[in-house]
N, CA, C and O atoms as a DFTB+ gen file, in Angstrom:
824 C
 N C O
     1  1     110.834      97.881      84.293
     2  2     109.189      97.395      84.353
     3  2     108.476      97.609      85.124
     4  3     109.084      98.134      86.057
     5  1     107.088      97.485      85.405
     6  2     106.195      97.576      85.969
     7  2     106.151      96.875      87.271
     8  3     105.378      97.304      88.127
     9  1     106.915      95.814      87.523
    10  2     107.267      95.305      88.804
    11  2     107.974      96.216      89.553
    12  3     107.541      96.515      90.666
    13  1     109.244      96.834      89.028
    14  2     110.025      97.385      89.799
    15  2     109.365      98.877      90.066
    16  3     109.941      99.386      91.028
    17  1     108.486      99.619      89.601
    18  2     107.652     100.640      89.812
    19  2     106.679     100.252      91.056
    20  3     106.232     101.099      91.830
    21  1     106.327      98.422      91.174
    22  2     106.002      98.065      92.471
    23  2     106.370      97.969      93.414
    24  3     105.804      98.174      94.488
    25  1     107.690      97.541      93.135
    26  2     109.223      97.674      94.277
    27  2     109.566      98.731      94.762
    28  3     109.870      98.776      95.954
    29  1     109.610     100.030      93.832
    30  2     109.746     100.867      94.489
    31  2     108.725     101.778      95.411
    32  3     109.048     102.447      96.393
    33  1     107.238     101.612      94.763
    34  2     106.594     101.646      95.550
    35  2     106.389     101.367      97.143
    36  3     105.861     101.991      98.063
    37  1     107.252      99.783      96.981
    38  2     106.466      99.024      98.166
    39  2     107.986      99.088      99.105
    40  3     108.236      98.428     100.114
    41  1     108.908     100.133      98.390
    42  2     110.296     100.642      99.483
    43  2     111.554      99.304      98.976
    44  3     112.736      99.460      99.284
    45  1     111.122      98.136      98.249
    46  2     112.041      97.402      97.851
    47  2     112.734      97.585      96.922
    48  3     113.496      96.640      96.721
    49  1     112.886      98.943      95.779
    50  2     114.015      99.556      95.273
    51  2     114.071     100.719      95.015
    52  3     113.116     101.429      94.701
    53  1     115.178     101.033      95.120
    54  2     115.148     102.680      95.140
    55  2     115.337     103.375      93.876
    56  3     116.073     102.977      92.974
    57  1     114.244     105.025      93.846
    58  2     114.049     105.064      92.496
    59  2     115.559     106.211      91.959
    60  3     116.168     106.914      92.766
    61  1     115.850     106.141      90.615
    62  2     117.098     106.987      90.228
    63  2     116.793     108.170      90.618
    64  3     117.549     108.921      91.235
    65  1     115.183     108.506      90.134
    66  2     115.054     110.236      90.478
    67  2     113.015     109.996      90.787
    68  3     112.270     109.117      90.354
    69  1     112.756     111.029      91.558
    70  2     111.499     111.031      92.408
    71  2     111.473     110.663      93.539
    72  3     112.440     110.159      94.109
    73  1     110.237     110.876      94.103
    74  2     110.313     110.371      95.330
    75  2     108.856     109.524      95.259
    76  3     108.056     109.547      94.323
    77  1     108.729     108.651      96.720
    78  2     107.702     107.851      96.734
    79  2     107.023     108.059      98.366
    80  3     107.682     107.960      99.401
    81  1     105.416     108.394      98.275
    82  2     105.038     108.947      99.698
    83  2     104.217     108.148      99.846
    84  3     103.548     107.772      98.883
    85  1     104.037     107.684     101.026
    86  2     102.997     106.647     101.644
    87  2     102.401     106.940     102.806
    88  3     103.118     107.027     103.803
    89  1     101.247     107.111     102.897
    90  2     100.694     107.859     103.966
    91  2     101.494     109.275     104.400
    92  3     101.727     109.435     105.599
    93  1     101.849     110.136     103.594
    94  2     102.548     111.581     103.324
    95  2     104.111     111.506     104.002
    96  3     104.755     112.487     104.371
    97  1     104.354     110.717     104.039
    98  2     105.386     110.049     104.509
    99  2     106.607     109.821     103.029
   100  3     106.123     109.205     102.080
   101  1     107.643     110.157     102.922
   102  2     108.825     110.163     101.820
   103  2     109.780     109.242     102.425
   104  3     110.815     109.510     103.035
   105  1     109.116     107.801     102.078
   106  2     109.692     106.507     102.519
   107  2     111.392     106.465     102.198
   108  3     112.131     105.809     102.932
   109  1     111.751     106.991     101.399
   110  2     113.459     106.681     101.110
   111  2     114.247     107.653     102.021
   112  3     115.474     107.636     102.123
   113  1     113.290     108.636     102.777
   114  2     114.363     109.580     103.919
   115  2     114.262     108.856     104.939
   116  3     114.674     109.417     105.954
   117  1     113.689     107.322     105.153
   118  2     113.491     106.446     106.377
   119  2     114.958     105.835     106.068
   120  3     115.429     105.453     104.997
   121  1     115.699     105.883     107.769
   122  2     116.914     104.916     107.578
   123  2     116.612     103.382     107.277
   124  3     115.474     102.943     107.438
   125  1     117.289     102.864     106.993
   126  2     116.921     101.196     106.590
   127  2     116.444     100.634     107.286
   128  3     115.754      99.709     106.858
   129  1     116.525     100.849     108.734
   130  2     115.597      99.846     110.030
   131  2     114.541     100.511     109.801
   132  3     113.558      99.955     109.313
   133  1     114.546     101.305     109.989
   134  2     112.367     102.469     109.774
   135  2     112.185     102.014     108.727
   136  3     111.024     101.623     108.851
   137  1     112.587     101.675     107.401
   138  2     112.198     101.614     106.097
   139  2     111.443     100.250     106.297
   140  3     110.278     100.094     105.934
   141  1     112.279      99.167     106.970
   142  2     111.489      97.848     107.021
   143  2     110.468      98.021     108.025
   144  3     109.366      97.570     107.712
   145  1     110.570      98.579     109.183
   146  2     109.323      98.715     110.252
   147  2     108.285      99.114     109.103
   148  3     107.499      98.320     108.585
   149  1     108.389     100.277     108.833
   150  2     107.238     101.378     107.784
   151  2     106.690     100.018     106.745
   152  3     105.493      99.736     106.802
   153  1     107.289      99.488     106.136
   154  2     107.365      98.525     105.256
   155  2     106.095      97.454     105.844
   156  3     104.908      97.471     105.516
   157  1     106.677      96.682     106.662
   158  2     105.681      95.999     107.192
   159  2     104.740      96.127     107.937
   160  3     103.910      95.295     108.303
   161  1     104.881      97.465     108.243
   162  2     103.026      97.563     109.510
   163  2     102.097      98.763     108.041
   164  3     100.903      99.021     108.191
   165  1     102.798      99.267     106.912
   166  2     101.842      99.904     106.101
   167  2     101.725      99.225     104.416
   168  3     100.958      99.729     103.596
   169  1     102.532      98.132     104.118
   170  2     102.684      97.755     102.901
   171  2     102.545      96.035     103.104
   172  3     103.287      95.233     103.670
   173  1     100.842      95.809     102.146
   174  2     100.977      94.603     101.995
   175  2     101.522      94.192     100.665
   176  3     101.349      94.866      99.650
   177  1     102.197      93.045     100.698
   178  2     103.042      92.519      99.572
   179  2     101.939      91.181      98.923
   180  3     101.370      90.562      99.822
   181  1     101.666      90.790      97.700
   182  2     101.534      89.727      97.238
   183  2     101.889      89.626      96.212
   184  3     101.742      90.491      95.349
   185  1     102.471      88.490      96.049
   186  2     103.494      87.910      94.596
   187  2     102.566      87.034      93.823
   188  3     101.478      86.547      94.130
   189  1     103.347      86.957      92.645
   190  2     102.715      85.564      91.520
   191  2     102.533      84.293      92.206
   192  3     101.605      83.520      91.968
   193  1     103.612      84.074      93.216
   194  2     104.374      82.607      93.623
   195  2     103.937      82.487      94.813
   196  3     104.451      81.644      95.549
   197  1     103.044      83.185      95.200
   198  2     102.540      82.915      96.472
   199  2     103.685      83.367      98.076
   200  3     103.404      83.946      99.125
   201  1     104.772      82.859      97.640
   202  2     106.080      82.982      98.957
   203  2     105.549      82.103     100.199
   204  3     106.215      82.078     101.235
   205  1     104.607      81.541     100.111
   206  2     103.967      80.814     101.250
   207  2     105.333      79.779     102.067
   208  3     106.328      79.250     101.573
   209  1     104.912      79.810     103.214
   210  2     106.255      78.961     104.244
   211  2     105.464      77.720     103.901
   212  3     104.236      77.683     103.982
   213  1     106.492      76.331     103.372
   214  2     105.608      74.514     103.463
   215  2     105.404      74.298     104.176
   216  3     104.265      73.874     104.370
   217  1     106.285      74.392     105.158
   218  2     105.962      74.017     106.770
   219  2     104.838      74.576     107.681
   220  3     104.315      73.932     108.590
   221  1     104.522      75.872     107.328
   222  2     103.869      76.512     108.272
   223  2     101.892      75.920     107.577
   224  3     101.328      75.909     106.483
   225  1     101.598      75.613     108.724
   226  2      99.945      75.546     108.189
   227  2      99.155      77.095     107.635
   228  3      99.773      78.158     107.689
   229  1      98.155      77.030     107.272
   230  2      97.611      78.364     107.116
   231  2      97.211      79.579     107.625
   232  3      97.071      80.719     107.182
   233  1      97.024      78.845     109.008
   234  2      97.069      80.019     110.067
   235  2      98.215      80.434     110.401
   236  3      98.326      81.607     110.759
   237  1      99.391      79.542     110.366
   238  2     100.459      80.417     110.897
   239  2     101.658      81.136     109.513
   240  3     102.758      81.664     109.675
   241  1     100.971      80.903     108.356
   242  2     101.346      81.352     107.152
   243  2     100.839      82.872     107.663
   244  3     101.685      83.732     107.907
   245  1      99.375      83.151     107.813
   246  2      98.467      84.666     107.695
   247  2      99.158      85.045     108.875
   248  3      99.529      86.218     108.908
   249  1      99.451      84.232     109.977
   250  2     100.004      85.491     111.223
   251  2     101.234      85.630     111.437
   252  3     101.545      86.109     112.528
   253  1     101.951      85.383     110.798
   254  2     103.622      85.323     110.738
   255  2     103.970      86.668     111.083
   256  3     104.503      86.945     112.157
   257  1     103.532      87.958     109.735
   258  2     103.840      89.230     109.887
   259  2     103.714      89.934     111.245
   260  3     104.303      90.915     111.700
   261  1     102.943      89.283     111.658
   262  2     102.124      90.114     113.094
   263  2     103.089      89.666     114.065
   264  3     103.496      90.392     114.972
   265  1     103.595      88.034     113.817
   266  2     104.623      87.494     115.058
   267  2     105.501      88.354     114.905
   268  3     105.744      88.852     116.004
   269  1     106.384      88.990     113.756
   270  2     107.242      89.155     113.357
   271  2     107.360      90.468     113.899
   272  3     108.490      90.797     114.259
   273  1     106.458      91.264     114.027
   274  2     106.320      92.488     114.276
   275  2     106.185      92.693     116.073
   276  3     106.162      93.722     116.747
   277  1     106.097      90.893     116.563
   278  2     106.099      91.378     118.083
   279  2     104.854      91.966     118.804
   280  3     104.907      92.358     119.969
   281  1     103.797      92.003     118.085
   282  2     102.401      91.995     118.339
   283  2     101.153      91.182     118.482
   284  3     100.936      90.301     117.650
   285  1     100.410      91.372     119.349
   286  2      99.287      90.550     119.884
   287  2      98.526      90.484     118.229
   288  3      98.183      91.363     117.438
   289  1      98.470      88.636     118.196
   290  2      97.392      88.958     116.993
   291  2      96.045      89.015     117.411
   292  3      95.737      88.504     118.488
   293  1      95.161      89.597     116.665
   294  2      93.748      90.428     116.792
   295  2      92.931      88.619     116.291
   296  3      92.581      88.654     115.111
   297  1      92.716      87.623     116.780
   298  2      92.327      86.428     116.228
   299  2      90.662      86.946     115.532
   300  3      90.240      86.397     114.514
   301  1      90.182      87.603     115.961
   302  2      88.955      87.973     115.821
   303  2      88.974      88.452     114.507
   304  3      88.064      88.304     113.691
   305  1      89.783      88.892     114.369
   306  2      89.775      90.376     112.873
   307  2      90.655      88.936     111.803
   308  3      90.245      88.796     110.651
   309  1      91.698      88.080     112.267
   310  2      91.959      87.246     111.060
   311  2      91.397      86.383     110.800
   312  3      91.787      85.966     109.710
   313  1      90.459      85.681     111.288
   314  2      89.161      85.045     111.625
   315  2      88.038      85.402     110.440
   316  3      87.456      84.676     109.635
   317  1      87.990      86.815     110.682
   318  2      87.106      87.573     109.905
   319  2      87.628      87.504     108.374
   320  3      86.979      87.106     107.407
   321  1      88.843      87.947     108.387
   322  2      89.359      87.638     107.160
   323  2      89.359      86.039     106.747
   324  3      88.298      85.549     106.361
   325  1      90.453      85.292     106.822
   326  2      89.865      84.072     106.725
   327  2      88.660      83.205     106.061
   328  3      88.700      82.274     105.256
   329  1      87.448      83.936     106.774
   330  2      86.279      83.882     106.579
   331  2      85.653      83.873     105.385
   332  3      85.192      83.025     104.622
   333  1      85.801      85.474     105.443
   334  2      85.508      86.044     103.541
   335  2      86.646      85.843     102.999
   336  3      86.726      86.634     102.059
   337  1      87.825      85.053     103.092
   338  2      88.339      84.931     101.842
   339  2      87.683      83.043     101.183
   340  3      87.672      82.483     100.086
   341  1      87.264      82.689     102.514
   342  2      86.393      80.996     102.084
   343  2      87.490      79.970     102.736
   344  3      87.554      78.794     102.377
   345  1      88.213      80.448     103.575
   346  2      89.615      79.631     104.001
   347  2      89.501      78.849     105.126
   348  3      90.438      78.211     105.605
   349  1      87.834      78.891     105.777
   350  2      88.118      78.833     107.322
   351  2      88.123      76.886     107.359
   352  3      88.393      76.374     108.445
   353  1      87.821      75.957     106.160
   354  2      87.927      74.984     106.631
   355  2      89.834      74.161     106.375
   356  3      90.387      73.072     106.529
   357  1      90.150      75.478     105.941
   358  2      91.746      75.137     105.427
   359  2      92.761      75.468     106.883
   360  3      93.898      74.998     106.931
   361  1      92.240      76.262     107.953
   362  2      93.508      76.502     109.071
   363  2      94.520      75.992     109.129
   364  3      95.698      76.326     109.258
   365  1      93.727      74.751     108.975
   366  2      95.155      73.765     109.828
   367  2      95.841      73.060     108.713
   368  3      96.621      72.149     108.992
   369  1      95.548      73.512     107.035
   370  2      96.063      72.561     105.856
   371  2      97.313      73.465     106.119
   372  3      97.337      74.556     106.690
   373  1      98.799      72.449     105.329
   374  2     100.026      72.908     104.950
   375  2      99.378      73.446     103.582
   376  3      98.255      73.065     103.251
   377  1     100.168      74.400     102.747
   378  2     100.239      75.082     101.676
   379  2      99.841      74.520     100.242
   380  3      99.156      74.964      99.322
   381  1     100.853      72.887     100.530
   382  2     101.219      72.248      99.326
   383  2      99.836      71.278      98.752
   384  3      99.608      70.683      97.699
   385  1      99.017      71.490     100.138
   386  2      97.213      70.324     100.215
   387  2      96.432      71.678      99.306
   388  3      95.395      71.453      98.680
   389  1      96.905      72.722      99.320
   390  2      95.922      73.789      98.391
   391  2      96.021      73.821      97.432
   392  3      97.022      73.347      96.894
   393  1      94.913      74.465      96.658
   394  2      95.082      74.519      95.146
   395  2      95.544      75.813      94.911
   396  3      95.862      76.551      95.843
   397  1      95.623      76.234      93.448
   398  2      96.674      77.592      93.420
   399  2      95.704      78.866      93.659
   400  3      96.231      79.967      93.818
   401  1      94.200      78.727      93.688
   402  2      93.447      80.000      93.813
   403  2      93.669      80.008      95.440
   404  3      93.781      81.066      96.060
   405  1      93.720      78.756      96.048
   406  2      93.564      78.937      97.952
   407  2      94.917      79.172      98.452
   408  3      94.994      79.638      99.589
   409  1      95.968      78.941      97.831
   410  2      97.681      79.437      97.904
   411  2      97.147      81.214      98.269
   412  3      97.283      81.918      99.270
   413  1      96.347      81.511      96.576
   414  2      96.663      83.019      96.910
   415  2      95.570      83.813      97.300
   416  3      95.351      84.999      97.053
   417  1      95.071      83.191      97.788
   418  2      93.977      83.332      98.780
   419  2      94.692      83.802     100.463
   420  3      94.422      84.732     101.223
   421  1      95.704      82.647     100.551
   422  2      96.728      82.639     101.805
   423  2      97.381      84.119     101.977
   424  3      97.278      84.940     102.889
   425  1      98.095      84.141     100.743
   426  2      98.683      85.151     100.460
   427  2      98.324      86.660     100.490
   428  3      99.052      87.627     100.711
   429  1      97.106      86.597     100.229
   430  2      96.420      87.929     100.450
   431  2      95.759      87.931     102.250
   432  3      96.048      88.892     102.964
   433  1      95.115      87.077     102.663
   434  2      94.773      87.102     103.795
   435  2      96.106      87.856     105.092
   436  3      96.025      88.629     106.047
   437  1      97.334      87.016     104.351
   438  2      98.425      87.281     105.064
   439  2      98.642      88.767     104.727
   440  3      99.025      89.358     105.736
   441  1      98.539      89.518     103.733
   442  2      99.152      90.791     103.195
   443  2      98.375      91.958     104.158
   444  3      98.695      93.107     104.463
   445  1      97.272      91.163     104.469
   446  2      95.705      92.058     105.147
   447  2      96.098      92.414     106.840
   448  3      96.168      93.489     107.435
   449  1      96.298      91.080     107.264
   450  2      96.331      90.951     109.096
   451  2      97.286      92.430     109.761
   452  3      97.083      92.720     110.940
   453  1      98.324      93.317     108.908
   454  2      98.973      94.452     110.112
   455  2      97.668      95.460     109.053
   456  3      98.080      96.606     108.872
   457  1      97.003      95.332     108.740
   458  2      95.753      96.295     108.443
   459  2      96.624      97.387     107.755
   460  3      96.512      98.530     108.198
   461  1      97.678      97.110     106.480
   462  2      98.403      97.845     105.915
   463  2      97.568      99.192     104.827
   464  3      96.461      99.137     104.293
   465  1      98.517     100.228     104.797
   466  2      97.706     101.702     104.125
   467  2      97.440     101.136     102.932
   468  3      96.505     101.711     102.374
   469  1      97.900     100.223     102.309
   470  2      97.909      99.823     100.692
   471  2      98.745      98.351     100.503
   472  3      99.817      97.968     100.970
   473  1      97.911      97.809      99.743
   474  2      98.107      96.634      99.149
   475  2      98.845      96.827      97.655
   476  3      98.484      97.600      96.767
   477  1      99.864      95.998      97.635
   478  2     100.728      95.917      96.158
   479  2     100.709      94.609      95.861
   480  3     101.107      93.794      96.693
   481  1     100.251      94.227      94.653
   482  2      99.935      93.062      94.024
   483  2     100.713      92.533      92.776
   484  3     100.445      93.132      91.735
   485  1     101.357      91.821      92.712
   486  2     102.466      91.673      91.368
   487  2     101.910      90.571      90.651
   488  3     102.144      89.412      90.996
   489  1     101.150      90.873      89.623
   490  2     100.747      89.920      88.688
   491  2     100.047      88.807      89.483
   492  3     100.285      87.682      89.044
   493  1      99.143      88.871      90.678
   494  2      98.307      87.813      91.851
   495  2      97.862      87.091      90.453
   496  3      98.487      86.035      90.548
   497  1      97.392      87.048      89.626
   498  2      96.396      86.504      88.909
   499  2      97.085      85.280      87.953
   500  3      96.519      84.236      87.630
   501  1      98.826      85.805      87.494
   502  2      98.694      85.068      86.421
   503  2      98.943      83.465      86.266
   504  3      98.646      82.712      85.338
   505  1      99.599      83.212      87.514
   506  2      99.417      81.720      87.645
   507  2      98.158      80.890      87.838
   508  3      98.257      79.664      87.888
   509  1      96.984      81.491      87.948
   510  2      95.426      81.086      87.842
   511  2      94.783      80.703      86.680
   512  3      94.995      81.312      85.631
   513  1      94.127      79.894      86.732
   514  2      93.004      79.595      85.559
   515  2      91.890      80.984      85.469
   516  3      91.666      81.804      86.359
   517  1      91.377      80.930      84.259
   518  2      90.421      82.241      84.491
   519  2      89.251      82.531      85.028
   520  3      88.628      83.592      85.004
   521  1      88.906      81.170      85.682
   522  2      87.626      81.489      86.629
   523  2      88.091      81.835      87.775
   524  3      87.801      82.889      88.341
   525  1      88.793      81.041      88.172
   526  2      89.763      81.426      89.430
   527  2      90.527      83.167      89.606
   528  3      90.472      83.851      90.628
   529  1      91.130      83.512      88.431
   530  2      91.706      84.715      88.751
   531  2      90.664      85.793      89.061
   532  3      90.993      86.837      89.624
   533  1      88.946      85.439      88.554
   534  2      88.130      86.513      88.027
   535  2      87.579      85.880      90.150
   536  3      86.786      86.673      90.659
   537  1      87.742      85.400      90.519
   538  2      87.281      85.036      91.803
   539  2      88.139      86.043      92.501
   540  3      87.804      87.176      92.846
   541  1      89.498      85.354      92.682
   542  2      90.684      86.484      92.929
   543  2      90.724      88.163      92.992
   544  3      90.918      89.009      93.864
   545  1      90.430      88.144      91.574
   546  2      89.989      89.630      91.404
   547  2      88.825      90.593      92.160
   548  3      88.898      91.781      92.475
   549  1      87.588      89.506      92.349
   550  2      86.443      89.600      93.111
   551  2      86.817      89.979      94.612
   552  3      86.186      90.796      95.283
   553  1      88.120      89.149      95.113
   554  2      88.343      89.636      96.285
   555  2      89.262      90.738      96.515
   556  3      89.583      91.136      97.634
   557  1      89.525      91.043      95.808
   558  2      90.502      92.487      95.635
   559  2      89.457      93.318      95.915
   560  3      89.530      94.001      96.937
   561  1      88.548      93.391      95.243
   562  2      87.597      94.407      94.880
   563  2      86.408      94.599      96.531
   564  3      85.836      95.580      97.008
   565  1      86.470      93.283      96.910
   566  2      85.819      93.539      98.151
   567  2      87.111      93.770      99.267
   568  3      86.884      93.989     100.457
   569  1      87.471      93.749      99.119
   570  2      88.928      94.253     100.255
   571  2      88.711      95.882     100.031
   572  3      88.237      96.571     100.935
   573  1      89.082      96.415      98.810
   574  2      89.095      97.892      98.708
   575  2      88.146      98.336      99.200
   576  3      88.359      99.205     100.046
   577  1      86.666      97.955      98.908
   578  2      85.262      98.531      98.910
   579  2      85.115      98.225     100.444
   580  3      84.766      99.242     101.043
   581  1      85.286      97.062     101.316
   582  2      84.837      96.711     102.781
   583  2      86.027      97.008     103.503
   584  3      85.818      97.245     104.693
   585  1      87.099      97.060     103.172
   586  2      87.896      97.130     104.383
   587  2      88.888      98.706     103.889
   588  3      89.931      99.189     104.330
   589  1      87.945      99.115     102.798
   590  2      88.578     100.521     102.710
   591  2      90.370     100.768     102.294
   592  3      91.112     101.733     102.473
   593  1      90.577      99.530     101.729
   594  2      92.531      99.431     101.470
   595  2      92.440     100.093     100.182
   596  3      91.431      99.931      99.495
   597  1      93.311     100.755      99.829
   598  2      94.107     100.821      98.481
   599  2      94.512      99.784      97.762
   600  3      95.542      99.301      98.233
   601  1      94.136      99.261      96.845
   602  2      94.928      97.813      95.938
   603  2      95.678      98.292      95.054
   604  3      95.118      99.356      94.790
   605  1      96.634      98.216      94.372
   606  2      97.921      98.384      93.515
   607  2      97.904      97.377      92.617
   608  3      98.942      96.847      93.015
   609  1      97.557      96.686      91.723
   610  2      97.816      95.641      91.015
   611  2      98.494      96.126      89.941
   612  3      98.174      97.064      89.211
   613  1      99.927      95.076      89.869
   614  2     100.441      95.210      88.345
   615  2      99.792      94.194      87.663
   616  3      99.846      93.164      88.336
   617  1      99.140      94.021      86.510
   618  2      98.348      93.212      85.765
   619  2      98.544      93.033      84.446
   620  3      98.998      94.028      83.881
   621  1      98.332      91.996      83.705
   622  2      98.544      92.003      81.869
   623  2      96.949      91.864      81.382
   624  3      96.576      92.133      80.241
   625  1      96.230      91.477      82.269
   626  2      95.271      90.664      81.869
   627  2      94.154      92.058      81.460
   628  3      93.567      92.603      82.395
   629  1      94.012      92.379      80.530
   630  2      93.443      93.596      80.045
   631  2      92.109      93.599      80.409
   632  3      91.723      94.657      80.906
   633  1      91.281      92.693      80.299
   634  2      89.862      92.792      80.787
   635  2      90.002      92.715      81.943
   636  3      89.589      93.744      82.479
   637  1      90.464      91.860      82.776
   638  2      90.310      92.274      84.150
   639  2      90.738      93.383      84.582
   640  3      90.282      93.710      85.678
   641  1      91.703      94.314      83.940
   642  2      92.154      95.840      84.824
   643  2      90.781      96.589      84.424
   644  3      89.973      97.017      85.248
   645  1      90.646      96.679      82.965
   646  2      88.897      97.572      82.917
   647  2      87.771      96.884      83.554
   648  3      86.772      97.576      83.752
   649  1      87.738      95.604      83.930
   650  2      86.406      95.454      84.445
   651  2      86.412      95.645      86.045
   652  3      85.372      96.125      86.496
   653  1      87.502      95.320      87.033
   654  2      87.681      95.641      88.216
   655  2      88.040      97.008      88.562
   656  3      87.387      97.703      89.341
   657  1      89.406      97.475      87.786
   658  2      90.260      98.826      88.097
   659  2      89.228      99.816      88.407
   660  3      88.302      99.854      87.597
   661  1      89.177     100.602      89.368
   662  2      88.827     101.986      89.102
   663  2      89.555     103.280      88.679
   664  3      88.917     104.333      88.665
   665  1      90.913     103.251      88.320
   666  2      91.966     103.684      87.963
   667  2      92.900     103.124      86.998
   668  3      93.565     102.319      87.649
   669  1      93.276     103.122      85.874
   670  2      94.416     102.730      85.417
   671  2      95.781     103.154      85.148
   672  3      95.772     104.325      85.527
   673  1      96.278     103.044      84.965
   674  2      98.028     103.576      84.540
   675  2      98.384     103.186      83.827
   676  3      98.714     102.087      84.272
   677  1      98.625     103.208      82.916
   678  2      99.203     102.399      81.542
   679  2     100.707     102.904      81.219
   680  3     100.919     104.010      80.722
   681  1     101.789     101.930      81.572
   682  2     102.870     102.364      80.866
   683  2     103.765     101.805      80.105
   684  3     103.921     100.584      80.145
   685  1     104.362     102.448      79.440
   686  2     105.213     101.831      78.561
   687  2     106.583     102.596      78.443
   688  3     106.797     103.808      78.441
   689  1     107.602     101.338      78.327
   690  2     108.836     101.493      78.390
   691  2     109.528     102.737      79.289
   692  3     110.369     103.596      79.025
   693  1     108.940     102.481      80.185
   694  2     108.981     103.150      81.554
   695  2     108.352     104.481      81.864
   696  3     108.711     105.078      82.879
   697  1     107.386     105.019      81.017
   698  2     106.960     106.503      80.600
   699  2     105.229     105.683      80.822
   700  3     104.686     104.673      80.376
   701  1     104.870     106.728      81.703
   702  2     103.245     106.928      81.980
   703  2     102.587     107.648      80.739
   704  3     102.663     108.831      80.406
   705  1     101.829     106.451      80.072
   706  2     100.915     106.897      78.876
   707  2      99.559     107.020      78.694
   708  3      98.875     107.201      77.686
   709  1      99.208     106.842      80.272
   710  2      97.699     106.968      80.296
   711  2      97.586     106.885      81.868
   712  3      98.291     106.084      82.482
   713  1      96.599     107.803      82.586
   714  2      96.911     107.752      83.916
   715  2      94.998     108.453      84.134
   716  3      94.620     109.620      84.241
   717  1      94.533     107.704      84.131
   718  2      92.735     107.961      84.493
   719  2      92.006     107.003      84.851
   720  3      92.311     105.968      85.443
   721  1      90.745     107.476      84.370
   722  2      89.368     106.328      85.252
   723  2      89.524     105.169      83.907
   724  3      89.964     105.453      82.793
   725  1      88.967     103.621      84.423
   726  2      89.221     102.491      83.404
   727  2      88.229     102.779      82.353
   728  3      88.392     102.416      81.188
   729  1      86.893     103.629      82.892
   730  2      85.882     103.769      82.067
   731  2      86.643     104.619      80.794
   732  3      85.673     104.936      80.106
   733  1      87.310     104.915      80.417
   734  2      87.698     106.062      79.776
   735  2      88.763     105.471      78.278
   736  3      89.075     105.893      77.164
   737  1      89.032     104.166      79.211
   738  2      90.120     103.167      78.270
   739  2      89.427     102.591      77.055
   740  3      88.812     101.526      77.112
   741  1      89.551     103.399      75.824
   742  2      89.453     102.812      74.492
   743  2      90.938     102.074      73.711
   744  3      92.125     102.069      74.035
   745  1      90.073     101.412      72.395
   746  2      91.098     101.080      71.795
   747  2      92.380     101.872      71.412
   748  3      93.420     101.264      71.159
   749  1      92.307     103.208      71.369
   750  2      93.256     104.097      71.385
   751  2      93.997     104.101      72.393
   752  3      95.200     103.845      72.342
   753  1      93.401     104.378      73.376
   754  2      94.191     104.326      74.470
   755  2      95.149     102.795      74.792
   756  3      96.172     102.826      75.476
   757  1      94.788     101.947      74.381
   758  2      95.124     100.251      74.428
   759  2      96.689     100.319      73.667
   760  3      97.794      99.840      73.922
   761  1      96.097     101.220      72.559
   762  2      97.176     101.116      71.235
   763  2      98.555     101.968      71.991
   764  3      99.757     101.744      72.132
   765  1      98.044     102.542      72.186
   766  2      99.283     103.564      73.127
   767  2      99.807     103.047      73.965
   768  3     100.980     103.353      74.181
   769  1      99.161     102.062      74.771
   770  2      99.765     101.177      76.139
   771  2     100.871     100.034      75.507
   772  3     102.033      99.923      75.898
   773  1     100.217      99.197      74.414
   774  2     100.715      98.276      74.036
   775  2     101.557      98.364      72.276
   776  3     101.873      97.420      71.553
   777  1     101.677      99.457      72.097
   778  2     102.099     100.083      70.603
   779  2     101.760      99.018      69.538
   780  3     102.519      98.772      68.601
   781  1     100.700      98.464      69.714
   782  2      99.845      97.792      68.390
   783  2      98.292      97.479      69.175
   784  3      97.891      97.560      70.336
   785  1      97.620      97.043      67.722
   786  2      96.174      96.758      67.850
   787  2      96.476      95.273      68.858
   788  3      97.427      94.491      68.840
   789  1      95.210      95.304      69.710
   790  2      95.354      94.550      70.749
   791  2      94.442      93.089      69.773
   792  3      93.713      93.486      68.864
   793  1      94.484      92.177      69.901
   794  2      93.520      90.901      68.778
   795  2      92.418      91.005      70.148
   796  3      92.515      91.516      71.264
   797  1      91.245      90.171      69.370
   798  2      90.051      90.208      70.260
   799  2      90.337      89.461      71.166
   800  3      89.825      89.755      72.246
   801  1      91.169      88.317      71.134
   802  2      90.994      87.461      72.483
   803  2      92.294      87.589      73.400
   804  3      92.768      86.731      74.144
   805  1      92.827      89.122      73.106
   806  2      93.740      89.355      73.824
   807  2      93.118      90.376      75.009
   808  3      93.523      90.655      76.137
   809  1      91.956      90.801      74.234
   810  2      90.935      91.673      75.390
   811  2      89.872      90.938      75.906
   812  3      89.073      91.310      76.765
   813  1      89.906      90.097      75.449
   814  2      88.160      89.366      76.190
   815  2      88.580      87.982      76.206
   816  3      88.497      87.119      75.332
   817  1      89.130      87.944      77.581
   818  2      89.360      86.921      78.513
   819  2      91.035      86.196      78.007
   820  3      91.290      85.001      77.860
   821  1      91.992      87.406      77.822
   822  2      93.251      87.252      77.658
   823  2      93.851      86.429      78.512
   824  3      95.061      86.224      78.425
């Protein structure tokens, strides 16, 4: 499925065939330890269930990957990310005191602190209400444009994909059935991807 594709791109699952290149490096040619380091420094993961550590506050959750890598925390850079995601009043808060949208923004900030080459997000707005989902997608667009980071999102919300993505890759039963600009996705392409006509409510605010 799509998550497996994302996991392969992130070096978590080995592909049965083909290669995965990130920054011109065939990542599966690396030894396990090298791959773990490469992954930590080059790939930012964002999952549907946030994966925050309940006993750590927002600042500690965000800076944890940098600490694990034994690097100096660039406090101004982390503060900029926190401010741009609207979390400045929450740095000392524990995850369970935050809304779903705030928790997802902490997860986004944590993925950004290592300045990765690519952000991989697996259904990042599935657990959020439509308004919050739109705000979080706005954040991804900002990250893509302002921080010049590639963001690859596995998403089932057709309307959000078409509104925010520059490029859409449609996958059906493990096969790529469409790969091109989001502006060229029409009802025929959607039918190819989903194998059926979509109801209006699935496309508009699904």
